[in-house]
Coordinates of C-alpha atoms in Angstrom, one line a residue:
X300 CA -5.1 19.8 -281.9
X301 CA -4.5 19.4 -278.2
X302 CA -6.7 19.9 -275.2
X303 CA -5.5 23.5 -274.7
X304 CA -6.7 24.6 -278.1
X305 CA -10.1 23.0 -277.7
X306 CA -10.6 24.6 -274.3
X307 CA -9.4 27.9 -275.6
X308 CA -11.9 27.9 -278.4
X309 CA -14.8 27.0 -276.1
X310 CA -13.9 29.8 -273.7
X311 CA -13.4 32.2 -276.5
X312 CA -16.8 31.5 -278.0
X313 CA -18.4 32.0 -274.6
X314 CA -16.5 35.2 -274.0
X315 CA -17.6 36.7 -277.3
X316 CA -21.2 36.0 -276.4
X317 CA -21.0 37.4 -272.9
X318 CA -18.5 40.2 -273.2
X319 CA -19.3 42.0 -276.5
X320 CA -20.0 45.2 -274.7
X321 CA -16.5 45.5 -273.2
X322 CA -14.4 47.7 -275.4
X323 CA -10.7 47.0 -276.2
X324 CA -7.8 49.3 -275.4
X325 CA -6.5 51.3 -278.4
X326 CA -3.0 50.4 -279.4
X327 CA -0.6 52.0 -281.9
X328 CA 0.3 48.8 -283.6
X329 CA -2.6 46.3 -284.1
X330 CA -1.7 43.1 -282.4
X331 CA -2.3 39.7 -284.0
X332 CA -4.1 38.4 -280.9
X333 CA -7.1 40.6 -279.9
X334 CA -7.7 41.6 -276.3
X335 CA -10.5 39.2 -275.9
X336 CA -8.4 36.3 -277.3
X337 CA -5.6 37.2 -274.9
X338 CA -8.0 37.1 -272.0
X339 CA -9.4 33.8 -273.2
X340 CA -5.9 32.3 -273.4
X341 CA -5.2 33.6 -269.9
X342 CA -8.4 32.1 -268.5
X343 CA -7.7 28.8 -270.4
X344 CA -4.2 28.6 -268.9
X345 CA -5.7 29.2 -265.4
X346 CA -8.4 26.6 -266.0
X347 CA -5.9 24.0 -267.1
X348 CA -3.6 24.8 -264.1
X349 CA -0.7 26.1 -266.2
X350 CA 1.3 27.9 -263.5
X351 CA 4.1 29.3 -265.6
X352 CA 4.5 30.9 -269.0
X353 CA 7.0 28.2 -270.0
X354 CA 4.4 25.5 -269.5
X355 CA 1.8 27.5 -271.4
X356 CA 4.0 28.2 -274.3
X357 CA 5.2 24.6 -274.5
X358 CA 1.5 23.6 -275.0
X359 CA 1.0 26.4 -277.5
X360 CA 4.0 25.4 -279.6
X361 CA 3.0 24.0 -283.0
X362 CA -0.5 25.4 -282.9
X363 CA -2.0 28.4 -284.7
X364 CA -1.6 30.4 -281.5
X365 CA 2.2 30.0 -281.7
X366 CA 2.4 32.6 -284.5
X367 CA 0.0 35.0 -283.0
X368 CA 1.9 36.0 -279.8
X369 CA 5.3 36.0 -278.3
X370 CA 6.1 35.3 -274.6
X371 CA 7.3 38.8 -273.7
X372 CA 4.3 40.4 -275.4
X373 CA 1.9 38.0 -273.7
X374 CA 3.2 38.7 -270.3
X375 CA 3.1 42.5 -270.7
X376 CA -0.4 42.5 -272.1
X377 CA -1.6 40.0 -269.6
X378 CA -0.5 42.3 -266.7
X379 CA -2.0 45.3 -268.5
X380 CA -5.4 43.6 -268.9
X381 CA -5.8 42.6 -265.2
X382 CA -8.8 44.9 -264.7
X383 CA -10.2 43.9 -268.0
X384 CA -9.9 40.2 -267.0
X385 CA -11.6 41.0 -263.7
X386 CA -14.6 42.6 -265.5
X387 CA -14.9 39.4 -267.5
X388 CA -14.7 37.3 -264.4
X389 CA -17.6 39.3 -262.9
X390 CA -19.7 38.9 -266.1
X391 CA -19.0 35.1 -266.0
X392 CA -20.0 34.9 -262.3
X393 CA -23.2 36.8 -263.0
X394 CA -24.0 34.4 -265.7
X395 CA -23.6 31.4 -263.4
X396 CA -25.0 32.9 -260.3
X397 CA -28.6 32.3 -261.2
X398 CA -28.0 28.6 -261.8
X399 CA -27.1 27.6 -258.3
X400 CA -26.7 29.0 -254.8
X401 CA -23.9 26.5 -254.0
X402 CA -20.5 26.4 -255.6
X403 CA -17.8 23.8 -254.9
X404 CA -14.2 24.9 -255.3
X405 CA -11.6 22.2 -255.6
X406 CA -8.2 23.5 -254.8
X407 CA -4.8 22.2 -253.6
X408 CA -4.2 22.7 -249.9
X409 CA -1.1 24.8 -249.2
X410 CA 0.9 24.6 -246.0
X411 CA 1.0 28.1 -244.6
X412 CA 2.7 27.6 -241.3
X413 CA 5.2 24.9 -240.6
X414 CA 6.1 24.0 -237.1
X415 CA 9.9 23.9 -237.4
X416 CA 10.8 23.2 -233.7
X417 CA 8.1 20.5 -233.0
X418 CA 10.5 17.6 -233.1
X419 CA 13.1 19.3 -230.8
X420 CA 10.6 20.5 -228.2
X421 CA 9.1 17.1 -227.4

C-alpha cells in the first residue's frame, strides 16, 4: 500500500461524510468506480501534486484501483465532473471556513514574464 492509496482512502471517507447529498449522474453502463470515488481520486492526485495522468497511473499500478478504471475513461469522466468537483470543493471550504480566518497557501512560483533583451540592452 503506497501513500496515494492511504491519502485516497482518507479523502474518500471525508467526502462520503460531507457530500452525501450530492447526487451522481446517471449512466447507461454502471462504472466500477463511482462518481464520488473518481472525484476523490482526482482530489488526491491534486493534493499529491501529480500533474499528469501518466504519473497518477504509475502510482495506481498494482493497487486495487488499477482494475477499477482505465486512463481514457478516467480523463473523460474527470472532465465531465468538473462542476461536480467544484461543488465538492465548495462544501470542503465551508467545512474549514469556521476553523480559521487565515489560510496559508504554499505554491510554486511561476515565472510569468521573462525579460529577454535585458542582457543586450545594458
